[in-house]
XYZ file of C-alpha atoms in Angstrom:
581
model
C -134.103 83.502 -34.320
C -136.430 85.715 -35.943
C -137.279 86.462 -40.052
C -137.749 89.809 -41.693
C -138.449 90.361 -44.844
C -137.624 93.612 -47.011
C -140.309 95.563 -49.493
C -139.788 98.989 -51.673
C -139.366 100.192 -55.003
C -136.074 99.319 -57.004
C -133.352 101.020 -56.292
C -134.447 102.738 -53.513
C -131.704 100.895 -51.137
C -133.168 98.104 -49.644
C -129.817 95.651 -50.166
C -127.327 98.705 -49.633
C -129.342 98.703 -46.335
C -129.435 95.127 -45.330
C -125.305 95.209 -46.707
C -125.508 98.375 -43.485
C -126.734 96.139 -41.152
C -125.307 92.862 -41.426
C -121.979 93.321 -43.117
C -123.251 90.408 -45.836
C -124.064 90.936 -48.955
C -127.542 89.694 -49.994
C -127.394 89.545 -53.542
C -126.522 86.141 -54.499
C -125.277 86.173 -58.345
C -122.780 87.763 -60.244
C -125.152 89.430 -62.406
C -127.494 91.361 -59.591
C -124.134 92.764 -58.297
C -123.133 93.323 -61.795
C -126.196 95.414 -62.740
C -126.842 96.518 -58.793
C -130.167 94.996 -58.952
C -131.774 92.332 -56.812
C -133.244 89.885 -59.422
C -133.959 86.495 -56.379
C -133.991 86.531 -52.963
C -131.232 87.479 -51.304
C -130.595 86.528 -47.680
C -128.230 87.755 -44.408
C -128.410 87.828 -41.532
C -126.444 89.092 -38.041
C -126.843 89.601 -34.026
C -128.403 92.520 -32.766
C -126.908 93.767 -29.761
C -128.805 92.264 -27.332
C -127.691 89.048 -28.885
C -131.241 88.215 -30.744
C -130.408 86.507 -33.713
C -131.662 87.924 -37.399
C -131.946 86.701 -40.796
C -133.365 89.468 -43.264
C -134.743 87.830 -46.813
C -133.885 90.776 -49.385
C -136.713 91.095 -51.845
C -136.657 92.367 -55.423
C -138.007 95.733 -55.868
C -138.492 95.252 -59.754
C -142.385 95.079 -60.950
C -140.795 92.532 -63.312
C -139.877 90.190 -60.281
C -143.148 90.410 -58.160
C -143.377 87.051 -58.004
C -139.597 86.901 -56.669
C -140.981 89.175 -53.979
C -143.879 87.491 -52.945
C -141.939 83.970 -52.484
C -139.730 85.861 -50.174
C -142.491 87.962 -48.147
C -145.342 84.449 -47.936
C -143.813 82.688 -44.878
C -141.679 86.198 -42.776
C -144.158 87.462 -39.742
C -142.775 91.615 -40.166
C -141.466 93.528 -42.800
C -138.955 96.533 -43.567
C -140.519 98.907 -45.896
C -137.745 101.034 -47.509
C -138.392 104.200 -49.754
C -136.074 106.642 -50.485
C -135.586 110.043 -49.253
C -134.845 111.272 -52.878
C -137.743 109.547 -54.346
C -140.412 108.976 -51.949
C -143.487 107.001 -52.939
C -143.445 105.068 -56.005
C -145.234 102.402 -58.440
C -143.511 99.856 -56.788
C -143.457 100.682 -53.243
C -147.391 101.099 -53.313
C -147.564 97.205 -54.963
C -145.265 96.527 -52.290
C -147.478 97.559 -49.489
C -150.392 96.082 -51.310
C -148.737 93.212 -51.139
C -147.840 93.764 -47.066
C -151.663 94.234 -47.182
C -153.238 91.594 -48.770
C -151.297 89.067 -46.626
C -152.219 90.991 -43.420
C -149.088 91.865 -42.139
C -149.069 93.686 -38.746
C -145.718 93.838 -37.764
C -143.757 96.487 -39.855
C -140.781 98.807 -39.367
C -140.648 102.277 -42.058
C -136.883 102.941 -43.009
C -136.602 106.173 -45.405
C -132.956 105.420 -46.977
C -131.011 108.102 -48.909
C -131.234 110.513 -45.962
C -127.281 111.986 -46.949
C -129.462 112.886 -50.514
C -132.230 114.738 -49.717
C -134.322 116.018 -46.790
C -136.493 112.439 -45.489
C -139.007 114.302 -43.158
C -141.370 114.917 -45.864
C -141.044 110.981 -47.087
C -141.387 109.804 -43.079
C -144.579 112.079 -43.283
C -146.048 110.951 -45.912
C -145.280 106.529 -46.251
C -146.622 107.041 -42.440
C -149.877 108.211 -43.104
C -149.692 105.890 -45.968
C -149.189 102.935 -44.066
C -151.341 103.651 -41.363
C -154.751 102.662 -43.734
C -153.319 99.165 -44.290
C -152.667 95.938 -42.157
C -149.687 97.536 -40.627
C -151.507 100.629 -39.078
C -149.196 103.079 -37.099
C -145.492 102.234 -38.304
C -142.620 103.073 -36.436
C -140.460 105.141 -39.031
C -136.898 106.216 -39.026
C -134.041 107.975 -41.258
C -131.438 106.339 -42.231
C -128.217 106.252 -44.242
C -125.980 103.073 -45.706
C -123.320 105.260 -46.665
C -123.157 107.700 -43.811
C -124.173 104.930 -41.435
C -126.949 107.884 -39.636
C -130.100 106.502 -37.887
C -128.392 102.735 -38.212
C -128.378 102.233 -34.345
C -131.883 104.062 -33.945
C -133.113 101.425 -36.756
C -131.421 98.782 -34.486
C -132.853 99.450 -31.736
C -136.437 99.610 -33.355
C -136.243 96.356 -34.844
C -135.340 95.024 -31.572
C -138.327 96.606 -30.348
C -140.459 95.181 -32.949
C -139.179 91.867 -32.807
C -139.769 91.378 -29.128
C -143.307 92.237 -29.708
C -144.153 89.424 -32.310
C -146.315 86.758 -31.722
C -143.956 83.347 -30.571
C -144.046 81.042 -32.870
C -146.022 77.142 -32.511
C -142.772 74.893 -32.011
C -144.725 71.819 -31.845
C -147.022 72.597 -35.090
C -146.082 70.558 -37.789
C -143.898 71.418 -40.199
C -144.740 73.219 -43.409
C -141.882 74.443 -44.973
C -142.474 76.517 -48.275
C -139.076 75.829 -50.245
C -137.686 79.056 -51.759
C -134.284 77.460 -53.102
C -132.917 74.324 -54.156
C -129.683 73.144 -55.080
C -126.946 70.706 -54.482
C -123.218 70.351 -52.557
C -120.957 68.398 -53.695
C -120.673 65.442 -51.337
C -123.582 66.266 -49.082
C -126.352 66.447 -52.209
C -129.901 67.644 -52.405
C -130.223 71.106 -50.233
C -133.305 72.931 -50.035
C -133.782 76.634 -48.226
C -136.917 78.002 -46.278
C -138.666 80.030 -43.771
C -139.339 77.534 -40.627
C -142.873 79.297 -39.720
C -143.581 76.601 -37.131
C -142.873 73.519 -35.711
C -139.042 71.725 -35.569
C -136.297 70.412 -37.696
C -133.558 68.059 -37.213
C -131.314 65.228 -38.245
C -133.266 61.788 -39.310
C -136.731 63.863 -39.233
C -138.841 62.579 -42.183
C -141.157 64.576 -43.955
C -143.589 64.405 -47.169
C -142.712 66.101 -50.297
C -145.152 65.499 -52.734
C -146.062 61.476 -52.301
C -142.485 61.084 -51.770
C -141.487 60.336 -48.242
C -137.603 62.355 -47.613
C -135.481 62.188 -44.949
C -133.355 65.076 -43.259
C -129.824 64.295 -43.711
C -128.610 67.444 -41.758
C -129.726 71.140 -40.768
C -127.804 74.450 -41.224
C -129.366 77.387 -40.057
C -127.260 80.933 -40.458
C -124.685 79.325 -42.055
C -124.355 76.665 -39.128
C -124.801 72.972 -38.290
C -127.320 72.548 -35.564
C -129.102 69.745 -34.053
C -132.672 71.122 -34.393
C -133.588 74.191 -35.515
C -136.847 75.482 -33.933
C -139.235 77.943 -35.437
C -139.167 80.900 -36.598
C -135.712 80.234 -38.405
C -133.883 80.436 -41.596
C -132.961 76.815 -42.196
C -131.174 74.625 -45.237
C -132.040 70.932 -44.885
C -129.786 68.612 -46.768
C -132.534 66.167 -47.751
C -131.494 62.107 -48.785
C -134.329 60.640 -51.021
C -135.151 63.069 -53.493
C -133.049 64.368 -56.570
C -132.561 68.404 -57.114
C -134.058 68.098 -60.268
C -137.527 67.224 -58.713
C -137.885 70.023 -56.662
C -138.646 73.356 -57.318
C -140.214 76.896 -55.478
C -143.151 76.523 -54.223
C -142.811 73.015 -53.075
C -143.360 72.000 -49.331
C -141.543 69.681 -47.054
C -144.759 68.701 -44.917
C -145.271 66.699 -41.464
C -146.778 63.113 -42.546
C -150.315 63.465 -42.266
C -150.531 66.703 -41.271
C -152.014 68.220 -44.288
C -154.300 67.826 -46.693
C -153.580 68.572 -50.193
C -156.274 69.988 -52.282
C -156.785 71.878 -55.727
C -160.328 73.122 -54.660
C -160.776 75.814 -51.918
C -163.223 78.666 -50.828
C -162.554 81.583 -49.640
C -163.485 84.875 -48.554
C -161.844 87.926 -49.802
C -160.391 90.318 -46.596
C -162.289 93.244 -48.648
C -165.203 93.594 -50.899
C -163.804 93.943 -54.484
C -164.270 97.217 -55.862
C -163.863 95.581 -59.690
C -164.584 92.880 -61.425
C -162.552 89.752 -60.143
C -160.139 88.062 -62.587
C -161.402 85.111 -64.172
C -157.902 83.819 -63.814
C -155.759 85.063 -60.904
C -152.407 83.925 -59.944
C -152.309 82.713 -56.495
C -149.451 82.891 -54.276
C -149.310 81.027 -50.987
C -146.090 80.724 -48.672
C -142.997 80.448 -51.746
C -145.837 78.672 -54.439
C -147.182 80.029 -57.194
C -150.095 78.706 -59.349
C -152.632 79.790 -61.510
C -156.367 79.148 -60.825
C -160.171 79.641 -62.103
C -162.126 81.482 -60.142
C -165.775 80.988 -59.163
C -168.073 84.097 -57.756
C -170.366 82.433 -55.051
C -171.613 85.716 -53.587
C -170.386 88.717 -51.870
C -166.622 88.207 -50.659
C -166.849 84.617 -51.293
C -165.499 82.863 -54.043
C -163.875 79.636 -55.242
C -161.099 78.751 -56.642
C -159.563 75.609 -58.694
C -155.862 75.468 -58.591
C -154.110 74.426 -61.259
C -152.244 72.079 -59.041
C -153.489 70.784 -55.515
C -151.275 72.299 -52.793
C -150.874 72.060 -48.670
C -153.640 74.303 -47.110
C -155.373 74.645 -44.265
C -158.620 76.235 -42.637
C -157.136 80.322 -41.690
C -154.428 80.258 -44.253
C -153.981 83.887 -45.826
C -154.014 83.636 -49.770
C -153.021 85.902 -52.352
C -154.345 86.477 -55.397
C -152.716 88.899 -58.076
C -154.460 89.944 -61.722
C -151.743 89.297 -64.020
C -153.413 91.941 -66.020
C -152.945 94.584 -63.764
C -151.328 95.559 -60.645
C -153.812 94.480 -58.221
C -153.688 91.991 -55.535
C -156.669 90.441 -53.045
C -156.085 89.018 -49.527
C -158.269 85.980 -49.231
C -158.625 83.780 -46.443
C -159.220 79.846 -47.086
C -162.412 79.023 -45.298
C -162.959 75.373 -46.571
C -160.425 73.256 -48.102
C -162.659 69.829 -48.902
C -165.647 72.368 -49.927
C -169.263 70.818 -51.321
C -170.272 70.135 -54.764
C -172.717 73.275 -56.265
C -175.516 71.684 -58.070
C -178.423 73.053 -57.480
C -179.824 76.550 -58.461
C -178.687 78.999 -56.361
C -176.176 76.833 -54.152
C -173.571 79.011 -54.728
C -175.456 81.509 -52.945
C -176.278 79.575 -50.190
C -172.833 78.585 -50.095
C -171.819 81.753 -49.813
C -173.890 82.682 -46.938
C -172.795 79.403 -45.011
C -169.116 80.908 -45.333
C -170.283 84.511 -44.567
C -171.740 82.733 -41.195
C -169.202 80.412 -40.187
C -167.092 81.388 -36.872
C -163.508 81.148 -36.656
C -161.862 78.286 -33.960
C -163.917 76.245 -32.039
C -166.710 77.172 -32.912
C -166.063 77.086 -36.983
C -165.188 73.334 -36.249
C -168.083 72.999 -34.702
C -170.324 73.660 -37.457
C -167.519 72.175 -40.253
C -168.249 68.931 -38.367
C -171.837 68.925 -38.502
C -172.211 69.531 -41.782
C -169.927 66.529 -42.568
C -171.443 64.661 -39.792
C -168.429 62.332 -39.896
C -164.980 62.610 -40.311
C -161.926 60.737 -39.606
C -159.989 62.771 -36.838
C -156.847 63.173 -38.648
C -158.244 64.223 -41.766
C -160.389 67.187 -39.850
C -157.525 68.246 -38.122
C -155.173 68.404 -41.724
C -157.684 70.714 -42.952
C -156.644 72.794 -39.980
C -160.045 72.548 -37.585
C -159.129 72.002 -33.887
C -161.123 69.278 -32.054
C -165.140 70.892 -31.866
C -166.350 70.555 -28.019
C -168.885 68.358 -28.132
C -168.008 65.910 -31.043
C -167.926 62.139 -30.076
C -164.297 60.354 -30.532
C -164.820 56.988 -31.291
C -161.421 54.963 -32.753
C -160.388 57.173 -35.396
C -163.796 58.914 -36.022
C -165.118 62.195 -35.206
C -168.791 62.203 -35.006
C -170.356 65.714 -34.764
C -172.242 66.582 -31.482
C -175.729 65.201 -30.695
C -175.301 62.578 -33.573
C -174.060 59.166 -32.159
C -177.279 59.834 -29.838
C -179.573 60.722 -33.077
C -178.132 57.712 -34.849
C -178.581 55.613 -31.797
C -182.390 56.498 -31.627
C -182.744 54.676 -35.534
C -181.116 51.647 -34.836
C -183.634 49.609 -33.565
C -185.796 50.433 -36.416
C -183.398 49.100 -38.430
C -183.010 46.325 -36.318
C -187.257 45.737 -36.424
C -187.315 46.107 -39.981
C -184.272 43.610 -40.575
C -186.205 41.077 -38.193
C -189.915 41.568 -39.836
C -188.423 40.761 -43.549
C -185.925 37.545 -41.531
C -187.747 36.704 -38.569
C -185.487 33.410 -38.130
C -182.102 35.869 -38.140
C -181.142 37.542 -34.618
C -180.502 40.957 -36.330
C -178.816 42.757 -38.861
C -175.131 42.311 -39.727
C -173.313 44.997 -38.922
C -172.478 46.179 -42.495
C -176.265 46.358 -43.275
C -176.977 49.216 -40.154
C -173.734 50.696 -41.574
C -175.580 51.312 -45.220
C -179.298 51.769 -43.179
C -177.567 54.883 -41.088
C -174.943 56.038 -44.379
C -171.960 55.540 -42.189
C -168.626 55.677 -43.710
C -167.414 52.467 -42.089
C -168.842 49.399 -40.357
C -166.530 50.140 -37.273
C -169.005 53.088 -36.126
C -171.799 50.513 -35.506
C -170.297 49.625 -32.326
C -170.632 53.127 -30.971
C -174.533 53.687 -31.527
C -175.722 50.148 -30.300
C -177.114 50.600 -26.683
C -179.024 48.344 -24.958
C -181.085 46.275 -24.811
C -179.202 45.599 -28.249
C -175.871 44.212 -28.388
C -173.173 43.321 -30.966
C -173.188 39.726 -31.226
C -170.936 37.615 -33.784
C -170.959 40.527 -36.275
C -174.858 41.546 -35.966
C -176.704 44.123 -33.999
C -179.086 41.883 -32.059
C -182.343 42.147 -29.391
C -181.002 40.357 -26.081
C -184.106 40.507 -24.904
C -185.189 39.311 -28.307
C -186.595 35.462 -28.214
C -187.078 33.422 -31.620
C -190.425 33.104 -33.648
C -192.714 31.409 -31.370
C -193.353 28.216 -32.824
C -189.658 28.104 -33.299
C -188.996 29.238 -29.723
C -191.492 26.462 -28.213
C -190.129 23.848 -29.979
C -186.706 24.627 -29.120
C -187.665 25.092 -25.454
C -189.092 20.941 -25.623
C -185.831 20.113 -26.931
C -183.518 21.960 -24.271
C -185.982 20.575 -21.500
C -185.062 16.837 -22.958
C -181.313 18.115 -22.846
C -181.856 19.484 -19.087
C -182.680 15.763 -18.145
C -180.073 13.913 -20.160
C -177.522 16.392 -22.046
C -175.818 14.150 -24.327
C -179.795 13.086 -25.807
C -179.198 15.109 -28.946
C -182.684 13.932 -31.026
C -182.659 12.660 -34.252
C -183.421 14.366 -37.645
C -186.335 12.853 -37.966
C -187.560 14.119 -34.303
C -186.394 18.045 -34.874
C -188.356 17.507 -38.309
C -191.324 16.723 -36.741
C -190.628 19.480 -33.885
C -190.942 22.265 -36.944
C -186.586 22.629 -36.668
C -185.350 22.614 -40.570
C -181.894 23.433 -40.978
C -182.825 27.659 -41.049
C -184.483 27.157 -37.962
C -181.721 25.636 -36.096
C -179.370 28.202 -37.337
C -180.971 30.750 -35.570
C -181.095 28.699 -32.403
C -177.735 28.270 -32.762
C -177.233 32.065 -33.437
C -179.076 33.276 -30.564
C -177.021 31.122 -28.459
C -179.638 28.229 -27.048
C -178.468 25.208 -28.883
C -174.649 24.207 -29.922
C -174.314 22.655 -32.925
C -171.615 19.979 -32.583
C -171.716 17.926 -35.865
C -174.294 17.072 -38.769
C -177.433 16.907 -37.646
C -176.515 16.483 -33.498
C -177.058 19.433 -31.462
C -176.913 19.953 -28.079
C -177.181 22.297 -25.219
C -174.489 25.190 -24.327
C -172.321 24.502 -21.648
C -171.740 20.612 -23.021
C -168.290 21.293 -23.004
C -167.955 21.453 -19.228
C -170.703 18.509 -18.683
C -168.749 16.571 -21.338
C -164.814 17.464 -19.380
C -166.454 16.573 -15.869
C -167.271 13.221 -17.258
C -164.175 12.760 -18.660
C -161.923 13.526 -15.924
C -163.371 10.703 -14.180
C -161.771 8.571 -16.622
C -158.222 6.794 -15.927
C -156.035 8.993 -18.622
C -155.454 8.409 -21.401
C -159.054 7.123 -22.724
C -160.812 5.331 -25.570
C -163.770 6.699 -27.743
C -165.145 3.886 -26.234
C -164.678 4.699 -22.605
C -166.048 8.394 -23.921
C -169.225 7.065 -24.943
C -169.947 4.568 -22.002
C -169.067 7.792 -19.720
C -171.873 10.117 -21.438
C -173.867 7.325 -21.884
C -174.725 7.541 -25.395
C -174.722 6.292 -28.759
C -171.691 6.604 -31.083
C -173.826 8.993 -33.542
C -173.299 11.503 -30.867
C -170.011 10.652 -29.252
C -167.903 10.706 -32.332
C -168.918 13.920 -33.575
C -168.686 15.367 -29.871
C -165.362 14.473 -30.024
C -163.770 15.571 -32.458
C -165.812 18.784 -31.641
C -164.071 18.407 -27.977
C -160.543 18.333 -29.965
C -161.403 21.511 -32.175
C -161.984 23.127 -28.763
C -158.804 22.523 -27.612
C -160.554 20.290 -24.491
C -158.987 17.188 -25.578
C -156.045 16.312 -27.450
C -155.551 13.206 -29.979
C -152.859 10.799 -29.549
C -151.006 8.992 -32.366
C -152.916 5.934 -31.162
C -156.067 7.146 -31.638
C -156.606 7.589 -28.042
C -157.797 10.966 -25.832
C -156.727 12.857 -23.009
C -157.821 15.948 -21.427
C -155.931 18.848 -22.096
């Protein structure tokens, strides 16, 4: 399917037309037909003749329903500019194509109605010539009559033209769908209306609307059940979840997680303003309306604070309209999570950074550095694709060259951390996390390279040995171990040796003793000298039978095992005795 909207003065035929080509009549309530003036949107649609299907969204041409018009126009790729052969150019056709303008439309078909009135060559002459300094450039144009029914098939045959050459739409982008109506059907409920500019819908889908999770309950599209409807379409989604009452145009039925909602954004005007910018425009994105303050920076750039966050990305087209005068900018979001201005002349410097940043890849790539890290789906629901380069680690994005950079500091922080604790191993992870300003402990893992290693929690030297003294000491007492392994010395004797209880920790931390109860410690790999000893043993076995079999005292052999149960080698039996798991 593909969407085109209408755009033209008031009453210079734009429904009569759409009424010409689709045999439906666009004008929805019973006073726009009454008074022959399109108040809302309007909407019809047929089957051209080569069996392309067409919806046509029928804008007001009223100055008083502008914002009507711009709900209808924010999410359609091409428009049908209509002026009328007895009127020609007028107030509201020139907002009209400002309008076309400011959002950058390129794809545009000229229809000069009223031809069975008056003479349209000099109208086709002049809205060409007109049209050809905006975003449209050279505009096919035609005459045409709804009464007569003249230039109808040439107009047909130029929108199939037109439409062939648009741009196909992203049918696996996610889905933003600017809602334009909302209403309700008796025994189906909540039904909302909307240009599908990308992405899919169908039955059980579940999107975001606000912070309220809805789910699609069925899709019509053209009047029609269908099981998915696939951008670019017309589509009504009967929504379960959500009451009419909450919903209203200008919200947006978005993909989970897909966008970022935000009530700060800079931009960058598509033209240098020629006056002074409104303090307060009115900002009109997709079907949404909403007021905003507005910031200078410098140049084209500028900021704005919505009055309410809404769903943008990096590349969306803005509009903003002076509601003091009939004027309207094009401005394209550049940053939607944008930096704080604090300092003197930041908001020229700010400016400059958005004068100089690329579009694409290359844009991401320096939107990443300056946040240096970013979770991956949060960069990619402000609309940046993945920057070549940038290091992936879990959910992270870390920009390019700086997992190395980090990397190159972490033993410095690992020095420091050992100078100040000499009888710890290394830093816990949490403390390199705060030493490098990471935004979570789970990046450590990712700039530790040897000879460091993650060990229990802390970023350790595994080359690294203990404090001398400490190290010699601990070196007598493994040697005594070597010899006899189930010899754990007394308190007294790792007293004397220079072991308190801090140094033993951090021979137990760096791996070369294992301690097995209060005050008894012994050498790693006792479990498997302890089991071999054990097996000998006629199963089940006493403590008794333990201790003979290690051949040592019961200070050591009761704590050993009930250390041996915790390690799942043994198991104990209701009778007190052992056996080997």
């Amino acid at each position: 399917m593909d969407v085109i909207a209408t755009a033209g003065h008031v009453d210079h035929g734009k429904s009569a037309l759409v009424r010409a080509l689709t045999g439906m009549e666009p004008d929805r309530w019973a006073e726009e037909r009454r008074r022959g003036l399109t108040i809302d949107l309007g909407f019809a649609w047929t089957t051209l003749p080569s069996g392309r299907r067409l919806a046509v969204v029928d804008v007001p041409g009223h100055e008083r329903f502008v914002g009507n018009m711009l709900a209808g126009v924010g999410s359609v790729p091409a428009a049908l500019v209509v002026v009328a052969a007895d009127d020609g150019w007028s107030a509201q056709t020139a907002e009209h194509v400002a309008v076309l303008d400011a959002l950058g439309v390129r794809h545009a078909l000229l229809a000069v109605t009223k031809a069975d009135l008056a003479d349209p060559a000099p109208v086709l002459a002049d809205v060409t010539e007109r049209l050809a300094g905006t975003s449209m450039g050279a505009v096919p144009g035609m005459a045409v009559s709804a009464v007569t029914g003249a230039g109808l098939p040439e107009l047909t045959g130029a929108l199939e033209e037109l439409l062939g050459g648009l741009p196909a739409p992203d049918r696996t982008a996610p889905v933003r769908l600017w809602i334009d109506r909302a209403f309700t059907i008796k025994g189906a409920g909540t039904v909302v209306t909307g240009t599908l500019a990308g992405g899919s819908a169908a039955p059980g889908d579940r999107f975001l609307l606000g912070d309220r999770e809805v789910t699609v309950r069925g899709v019509q599209s053209l009047g029609e059940a269908v099981d998915r409807a696939d951008a670019t379409a017309r589509v009504a989604l009967n929504l379960r979840g959500i009451a009419v009452e909450e919903l209203s145009r200008g919200d947006a039925l978005l993909t989970p997680g897909a966008f970022r909602t935000t009530d700060v954004v800079d931009v960058s005007l598509t033209s240098e303003p020629g006056e002074r910018l409104p303090a307060e425009p009115v900002v009109h994105v997709g079907s949404a309306t909403v007021g905003a303050r507005l910031r200078p920076l410098d140049g084209a750039a500028v900021r704005l604070r919505l009055d309410r966050p809404l769903p943008l990305r990096v590349g969306d087209r803005l509009l903003l309209r002076d509601p003091g005068a009939r004027r309207v900018l094009g401005a394209d979001v550049r940053d939607v999570d944008p930096p704080e201005l604090r300092r003197r002349g930041a908001a020229r410097q700010r400016a400059a950074e958005l004068s100089a940043q690329p579009d694409g890849a290359a844009g991401a790539v320096a939107a990443l550095a300056r946040r240096r890290v970013v979770r991956a789906e949060d960069f990619a629901a402000m609309g940046w694709p993945v920057p070549p380069g940038a290091t992936r680690h879990g959910p992270w994005l870390l920009a390019a060259g700086l997992a190395d950079e980090l990397a190159a500091r972490v033993p410095d922080v690992v020095g420091r951390y050992r100078r100040l604790r000499p009888l710890e191993p290394g830093p816990p992870a949490e403390v390199v996390r705060r030493a490098l300003d990471l935004p979570d402990a789970e990046l450590v893992p990712a700039l530790v390279r040897a000879p460091l290693v993650l060990r229990a929690g802390r970023v350790v030297d595994g080359d690294a040995d203990l404090p001398p003294a400490v190290q010699r000491a601990v070196d007598g007492i493994r040697a005594r171990l070597a010899a006899d392994p189930f010899a754990a010395p007394e308190a007294p004797e790792l007293g004397a040796a220079g072991l308190g209880v801090r140094e033993l920790a951090a021979a137990v931390r760096s791996g070369q003793l294992v301690r097995i109860g209060e005050a008894v410690y012994l050498a790693p790999g006792i479990a498997d000298v302890a089991r071999t000893r054990l097996a000998e043993l006629p199963q089940p076995f006493t403590l008794s039978q333990a201790r003979q079999a290690w051949g040592t005292s019961r200070r050591v052999a009761v704590p050993l095992m009930e250390w041996l149960d915790g390690q799942g080698v043994t198991q104990r039996l209701p009778d007190s005795t052992r056996r080997l798991r």
